[in-house]
Coordinates of C-alpha atoms in Angstrom, one line a residue:
M769 CA 20.8 26.7 4.3
R770 CA 23.8 27.3 6.9
P771 CA 26.6 24.8 7.2
W772 CA 25.5 22.9 10.6
E773 CA 21.4 22.5 8.6
K774 CA 23.7 21.1 5.9
I775 CA 24.6 18.4 8.2
T776 CA 21.6 18.5 10.8
R777 CA 18.9 17.9 8.2
S778 CA 20.4 15.7 5.9
N779 CA 18.6 13.3 4.1
F780 CA 20.5 10.5 6.4
L781 CA 19.8 11.7 9.4
I782 CA 16.1 12.4 8.9
K783 CA 16.2 9.3 8.4
L784 CA 18.3 8.5 11.3
K785 CA 15.9 9.7 13.8
S786 CA 12.7 8.5 12.2
W787 CA 12.8 4.6 12.0
E788 CA 9.8 4.7 9.5
Y789 CA 12.3 5.0 7.3
W790 CA 14.7 2.8 7.9
P791 CA 15.7 -0.3 6.0
F792 CA 13.1 -3.0 5.6
G793 CA 14.8 -5.7 7.4
I794 CA 15.8 -3.5 10.1
V795 CA 12.4 -3.2 11.3
Q796 CA 11.6 -6.7 10.3
F797 CA 14.4 -8.4 11.3
P798 CA 11.8 -9.3 14.1
A799 CA 9.3 -10.4 13.2
I800 CA 11.5 -12.3 10.5
M801 CA 12.7 -14.5 12.8
Y802 CA 9.0 -15.1 14.1
W803 CA 8.2 -16.5 10.6
L804 CA 11.0 -19.0 11.0
W805 CA 9.7 -20.3 14.6
L806 CA 5.9 -20.6 12.5
S807 CA 7.5 -22.0 9.7
L808 CA 9.4 -25.0 11.8
R809 CA 5.8 -25.7 14.0
A810 CA 4.2 -25.6 10.2
R811 CA 7.2 -27.9 8.2
S812 CA 7.1 -25.6 5.7
L813 CA 8.3 -22.2 5.0
V814 CA 5.7 -21.0 2.8
F815 CA 2.5 -22.3 5.5
F816 CA 1.9 -17.9 4.4
S817 CA 0.0 -19.3 1.4
L818 CA -3.2 -21.4 3.6
S819 CA -3.5 -17.7 4.6
N820 CA -6.1 -16.8 2.0
P821 CA -6.7 -20.3 -0.1
G822 CA -8.4 -17.6 -2.5
I823 CA -5.1 -15.9 -3.7
P824 CA -2.1 -17.1 -4.9
M825 CA 0.9 -16.9 -2.1
G826 CA -1.4 -16.3 0.1
G827 CA -1.1 -12.2 -1.3
M828 CA 1.9 -12.7 0.3
F829 CA 4.2 -12.1 -3.0
G830 CA 3.5 -11.9 -7.1
E831 CA -0.3 -11.9 -7.4
S832 CA -2.4 -10.5 -10.3
K833 CA -3.8 -6.8 -8.9
Y834 CA -6.5 -7.3 -11.3
E835 CA -7.0 -10.6 -10.7
V836 CA -7.9 -10.6 -6.6
L837 CA -9.1 -7.5 -7.4
K838 CA -12.3 -8.9 -9.9
K839 CA -13.0 -10.8 -6.3
V840 CA -14.0 -7.6 -5.0
P841 CA -18.0 -7.1 -5.0
P842 CA -17.8 -4.4 -8.2
E843 CA -20.2 -2.0 -6.9
F844 CA -17.1 -1.1 -4.8
I845 CA -14.2 -0.3 -7.1
P846 CA -13.9 1.7 -9.8
R847 CA -13.4 0.9 -13.5
T848 CA -10.7 -1.1 -14.1
L849 CA -8.8 -1.5 -17.2
L850 CA -5.7 -4.8 -17.4
I851 CA -2.8 -3.0 -20.0
E852 CA -1.2 -6.4 -21.9
M853 CA 2.3 -5.4 -22.6
P854 CA 3.9 -5.0 -25.4
A855 CA 1.1 -1.5 -26.0
T856 CA 1.6 0.6 -28.2
M857 CA 0.7 4.5 -26.7
P858 CA -2.8 4.5 -29.7
E859 CA -3.2 1.6 -28.2
V860 CA -3.7 1.8 -24.6
A861 CA -5.3 5.7 -25.8
A862 CA -8.1 3.8 -27.7
R863 CA -8.7 1.2 -24.3
I864 CA -9.1 3.8 -22.6
S865 CA -12.0 5.5 -25.0
E866 CA -13.6 2.8 -25.4
A867 CA -13.7 2.7 -21.6
G868 CA -15.7 5.8 -21.3
L869 CA -13.0 6.9 -19.2
T870 CA -11.2 10.4 -19.4
L871 CA -7.5 11.4 -18.0
P872 CA -6.4 12.2 -15.6
L873 CA -6.0 8.5 -14.2
I874 CA -4.2 5.8 -12.5
F875 CA -1.1 3.6 -14.0
K876 CA -0.3 0.7 -11.7
P877 CA 1.6 -2.7 -12.6
D878 CA 0.0 -5.6 -11.7
I879 CA 2.4 -7.3 -10.1
G880 CA 4.6 -4.5 -7.6
E881 CA 4.5 -3.6 -4.2
R882 CA 5.4 0.1 -2.5
G883 CA 3.8 2.1 -4.7
Y884 CA 6.2 1.2 -7.9
L885 CA 5.4 2.6 -10.5
V886 CA 2.5 3.7 -9.5
K887 CA 1.3 7.0 -11.4
R888 CA -1.4 9.5 -12.2
I889 CA -1.7 9.7 -15.3
R890 CA -3.0 13.9 -16.8
N891 CA -2.2 14.0 -20.6
A892 CA -1.0 11.6 -23.9
C893 CA 3.1 12.7 -23.1
D894 CA 2.2 11.5 -19.8
I895 CA 1.3 7.2 -21.1
T896 CA 4.2 8.2 -23.3
E897 CA 6.7 8.1 -20.8
Y898 CA 5.5 5.3 -19.1
L899 CA 5.4 3.0 -21.4
K900 CA 8.9 3.3 -21.3
K901 CA 9.4 2.6 -17.6
I902 CA 6.8 -0.2 -17.1
R903 CA 8.0 -3.8 -18.1
G904 CA 5.2 -6.4 -17.4
N905 CA 0.9 -5.5 -17.9
F906 CA 0.2 -2.7 -16.1
L907 CA -3.4 -1.0 -14.7
I908 CA -5.6 1.9 -16.5
Q909 CA -7.2 2.8 -13.1
E910 CA -10.4 5.3 -12.3
L911 CA -9.2 8.3 -10.7
V912 CA -10.8 7.9 -7.6
Q913 CA -11.6 11.8 -6.0
L914 CA -13.0 11.6 -2.5
P915 CA -11.5 13.1 0.7
L916 CA -10.4 10.5 2.8
E917 CA -8.4 8.0 2.0
F918 CA -8.1 4.8 4.5
G919 CA -5.8 1.4 4.7
V920 CA -8.3 -1.0 6.9
F921 CA -7.1 -4.3 8.0
Y922 CA -9.0 -7.5 8.5
M923 CA -8.7 -10.8 9.9
R924 CA -11.2 -14.0 9.7
I925 CA -10.4 -17.5 10.8
P926 CA -11.8 -19.6 8.8
T927 CA -14.0 -21.9 11.5
A928 CA -15.2 -18.4 13.1
T929 CA -18.5 -17.0 11.8
Q930 CA -17.4 -12.7 12.3
G931 CA -14.5 -11.5 11.7
I932 CA -12.7 -7.5 12.9
V933 CA -10.8 -5.0 11.9
T934 CA -7.5 -4.7 13.0
S935 CA -6.4 -2.1 11.6
V936 CA -7.5 1.6 10.4
T937 CA -4.9 3.3 8.9
G938 CA -5.4 7.8 8.2
K939 CA -3.4 9.3 5.0
E940 CA -2.4 12.2 4.7
M941 CA -1.3 13.6 0.8
L942 CA 2.4 15.1 1.0
S943 CA 2.0 18.5 0.8
V944 CA 3.0 21.8 1.9
T945 CA 1.7 25.5 2.2
G946 CA 2.3 29.2 1.6
D947 CA 3.6 31.7 3.6
G948 CA 3.9 34.1 0.8
K949 CA 7.7 34.3 1.5
A950 CA 9.4 30.8 0.9
S951 CA 9.6 29.3 -3.0
L952 CA 8.2 26.2 -3.6
K953 CA 12.2 24.7 -3.5
Q954 CA 12.6 26.5 -0.6
L955 CA 8.6 25.0 0.8
I956 CA 10.0 21.6 0.0
L957 CA 13.4 22.0 1.2
G958 CA 12.3 23.1 4.1
K959 CA 10.4 20.3 5.2
D960 CA 11.7 16.7 5.8
R961 CA 9.7 14.3 5.1
A962 CA 9.2 16.6 2.2
K963 CA 12.5 16.7 1.2
L964 CA 12.9 13.4 0.5
Q965 CA 11.2 12.9 -2.3
W966 CA 13.4 16.5 -3.5
E967 CA 14.8 13.6 -6.9
K968 CA 11.1 13.5 -8.2
L969 CA 9.4 16.7 -6.6
K970 CA 12.0 18.4 -8.1
A971 CA 11.7 17.1 -12.3
S972 CA 7.7 16.7 -11.1
F973 CA 7.5 20.7 -10.5
A974 CA 9.6 22.5 -13.3
G975 CA 9.5 25.4 -14.3
R976 CA 7.1 26.0 -10.8
L977 CA 10.1 25.7 -8.0
D978 CA 10.9 29.5 -8.5
W979 CA 6.8 30.6 -7.4
I980 CA 6.0 32.1 -4.4
V981 CA 3.0 30.1 -2.8
P982 CA 0.9 32.9 -1.2
A983 CA 0.4 32.6 2.0
G984 CA -2.5 30.0 3.4
E985 CA -2.9 28.5 -0.3
K986 CA -2.0 24.5 0.3
V987 CA -0.1 22.9 -2.4
E988 CA 0.2 19.1 -2.7
L989 CA 3.1 18.0 -4.3
V990 CA 1.7 13.4 -4.2
S991 CA -1.4 12.3 -4.5
I992 CA -1.1 8.3 -4.6
G993 CA -1.4 7.7 -1.4
N994 CA 1.8 5.5 -0.6
H995 CA 4.5 5.6 2.3
A996 CA 7.2 5.3 -0.1
M997 CA 6.2 9.1 -1.7
G998 CA 6.2 10.3 1.0
T999 CA 2.5 10.2 2.4
R1000 CA 2.2 10.3 6.1
F1001 CA 0.9 6.8 7.9
I1002 CA -2.0 8.2 10.4
N1003 CA -3.2 5.8 13.5
E1004 CA -7.4 5.5 13.1
N1005 CA -7.3 2.4 15.4
H1006 CA -10.0 4.5 17.5
L1007 CA -12.8 4.5 14.5
I1008 CA -12.8 0.0 14.8
N1009 CA -16.2 -0.7 16.7
E1010 CA -18.4 -3.4 16.1
Q1011 CA -19.9 -1.6 12.6
L1012 CA -16.9 -1.6 10.8
S1013 CA -16.0 -5.0 11.7
R1014 CA -19.4 -6.4 10.4
T1015 CA -19.8 -3.9 7.4
F1016 CA -16.5 -6.2 6.1
D1017 CA -17.2 -9.2 7.1
R1018 CA -20.3 -8.4 5.2
I1019 CA -17.3 -7.4 1.9
S1020 CA -15.3 -9.6 2.8
G1021 CA -18.0 -13.2 3.2
E1022 CA -18.2 -12.6 -0.8
I1023 CA -15.4 -12.4 -1.7
P1024 CA -13.8 -16.2 -2.3
G1025 CA -11.2 -17.0 -0.3
F1026 CA -10.4 -14.2 1.6
Y1027 CA -9.3 -13.9 4.8
F1028 CA -7.0 -11.8 6.1
G1029 CA -5.7 -8.4 4.3
R1030 CA -5.6 -5.1 4.4
Y1031 CA -8.3 -2.8 2.1
D1032 CA -6.7 -0.2 0.1
L1033 CA -9.8 2.4 -0.4
R1034 CA -11.7 6.3 -0.3
C1035 CA -14.6 7.2 0.8
A1036 CA -17.0 10.9 1.5
T1037 CA -17.6 10.7 5.1
L1038 CA -17.3 8.6 8.4
K1039 CA -20.3 7.9 7.9
D1040 CA -19.3 6.2 4.4
L1041 CA -16.6 4.1 5.9
Y1042 CA -19.2 2.7 8.3
E1043 CA -21.7 2.1 6.2
G1044 CA -19.4 0.4 3.5
N1045 CA -20.2 2.9 1.4
I1046 CA -16.6 2.9 -0.4
R1047 CA -14.1 2.9 -3.2
I1048 CA -12.1 0.2 -3.1
M1049 CA -8.7 1.1 -5.1
E1050 CA -7.2 -2.2 -4.2
L1051 CA -7.4 -5.0 -1.8
N1052 CA -3.5 -6.7 -0.6
G1053 CA -3.4 -10.3 1.7
C1054 CA -1.1 -11.4 4.0
G1055 CA 2.0 -9.2 2.3
A1056 CA 0.5 -5.9 3.1
E1057 CA 1.0 -4.7 6.5
P1058 CA -1.2 -3.3 9.5
A1059 CA -0.2 0.1 8.2
H1060 CA -0.7 2.3 11.4
I1061 CA 2.5 1.4 13.0
Y1062 CA 4.0 4.2 10.0
D1063 CA 2.5 6.6 12.3
S1064 CA 5.2 9.5 13.7
T1065 CA 3.8 8.5 16.9
F1066 CA 4.5 4.5 17.1
S1067 CA 7.3 3.3 18.2
L1068 CA 9.9 0.9 17.0
F1069 CA 9.3 -1.2 19.9
E1070 CA 5.1 -0.5 19.5
A1071 CA 5.3 -2.0 15.7
V1072 CA 7.1 -4.9 16.8
K1073 CA 4.8 -6.6 18.7
V1074 CA 2.3 -5.4 16.0
Q1075 CA 4.3 -7.8 13.9
V1076 CA 4.6 -10.4 15.7
L1077 CA 0.4 -10.4 16.1
H1078 CA 0.5 -10.3 13.3
W1079 CA 2.5 -12.9 11.9
R1080 CA 0.6 -15.0 14.2
N1081 CA -2.7 -14.7 12.8
I1082 CA -1.5 -15.7 9.7
F1083 CA -0.1 -18.9 11.0
R1084 CA -3.6 -19.1 12.9
I1085 CA -5.2 -18.8 9.7
A1086 CA -3.7 -20.8 8.0
R1087 CA -3.8 -23.7 10.3
A1088 CA -7.3 -23.4 10.2
N1089 CA -7.1 -23.8 6.6
R1090 CA -4.4 -26.9 6.7
E1091 CA -7.0 -29.2 9.1
Q1092 CA -9.8 -28.7 6.7
G1093 CA -7.9 -29.9 4.6
M1094 CA -6.3 -27.7 1.9
K1095 CA -3.0 -27.5 1.4
Y1096 CA 0.5 -25.7 1.2
V1097 CA 1.7 -24.6 -1.7
S1098 CA 5.3 -25.9 -2.9
H1099 CA 8.5 -24.3 -1.7
R1100 CA 8.9 -25.0 -5.6
E1101 CA 6.0 -23.5 -6.8
A1102 CA 6.6 -20.2 -3.8
L1103 CA 9.7 -20.0 -5.9
D1104 CA 8.7 -19.6 -9.0
Y1105 CA 5.7 -17.2 -7.7
Y1106 CA 9.4 -15.0 -6.7
R1107 CA 10.7 -14.8 -9.4
K1108 CA 7.8 -14.0 -11.3
F1109 CA 7.3 -11.6 -8.1
K1110 CA 11.0 -10.1 -8.3
S1111 CA 11.6 -10.1 -12.4
A1112 CA 8.2 -7.9 -12.4
L1113 CA 10.2 -5.3 -10.4
K1114 CA 12.9 -4.8 -12.9

């Protein structure tokens, strides 16, 4: 890399020129101010807890992914195990065998966010290493090997008979394509999105970094569809139509106390998406974002408008449930959930 490229392609400048990499507090600041205004109107800082009465804190933080997933009709979810810590490698291997699962599998914390410690586990050594890092309970989930991955955001006002899909996000896994000349290391460092993940990738691909990737060969660097891991999020809102909303009405109607959140799913074709032939890896409540805003073509101004509308919808749903006699979570209980959540991320 030439001296001037060390500056122009530094991680700092790569992040500076693309707001999707900016610190959470900066990007979310307008939405935080709006949340405070809505809190004054609701007379509660945690009014969002009634956006999904069937999920602790409405799914903003601290909820068990396993308990939420159990609410989804079983035909839509991959086989999932809850491992309670402490646990040993032989105990985990025995649970996997008893469930009839085979490696590779997905391991992820039961309480977590933004891809924290979500790993594809390929062998016994990976299990051992994971157990050294994880502190709280975690999930083992069947690897869903369907080609299309989406985040589908759904909402319904409690007094309405039908809801709508408000956001569809496509996901493009982090990868590089060979030219027959450059090594894998050169390809990674030559792609901004991959370069930002270098510290993780050089460990994942140790021993292969000098490999000259054949021309046209695509190498998937990260197989987890998470923005924090380099996945490219794509605005697919053009896929939203009446059929899609009715499909997620049908699925959501079977989930007690659910009105607002994002399904992270995989499917084989768009036809399957519209017909509900899907596999749901996670259901996230009001703490989830309409992730299409992280499309590289989206401006920060457009993203802020979407975030404000997002919070307005949370408020509308929570107020409707409040008017039906439900109560917001107390501030003391909310603090307990938050402490539990932060402890799980240590």
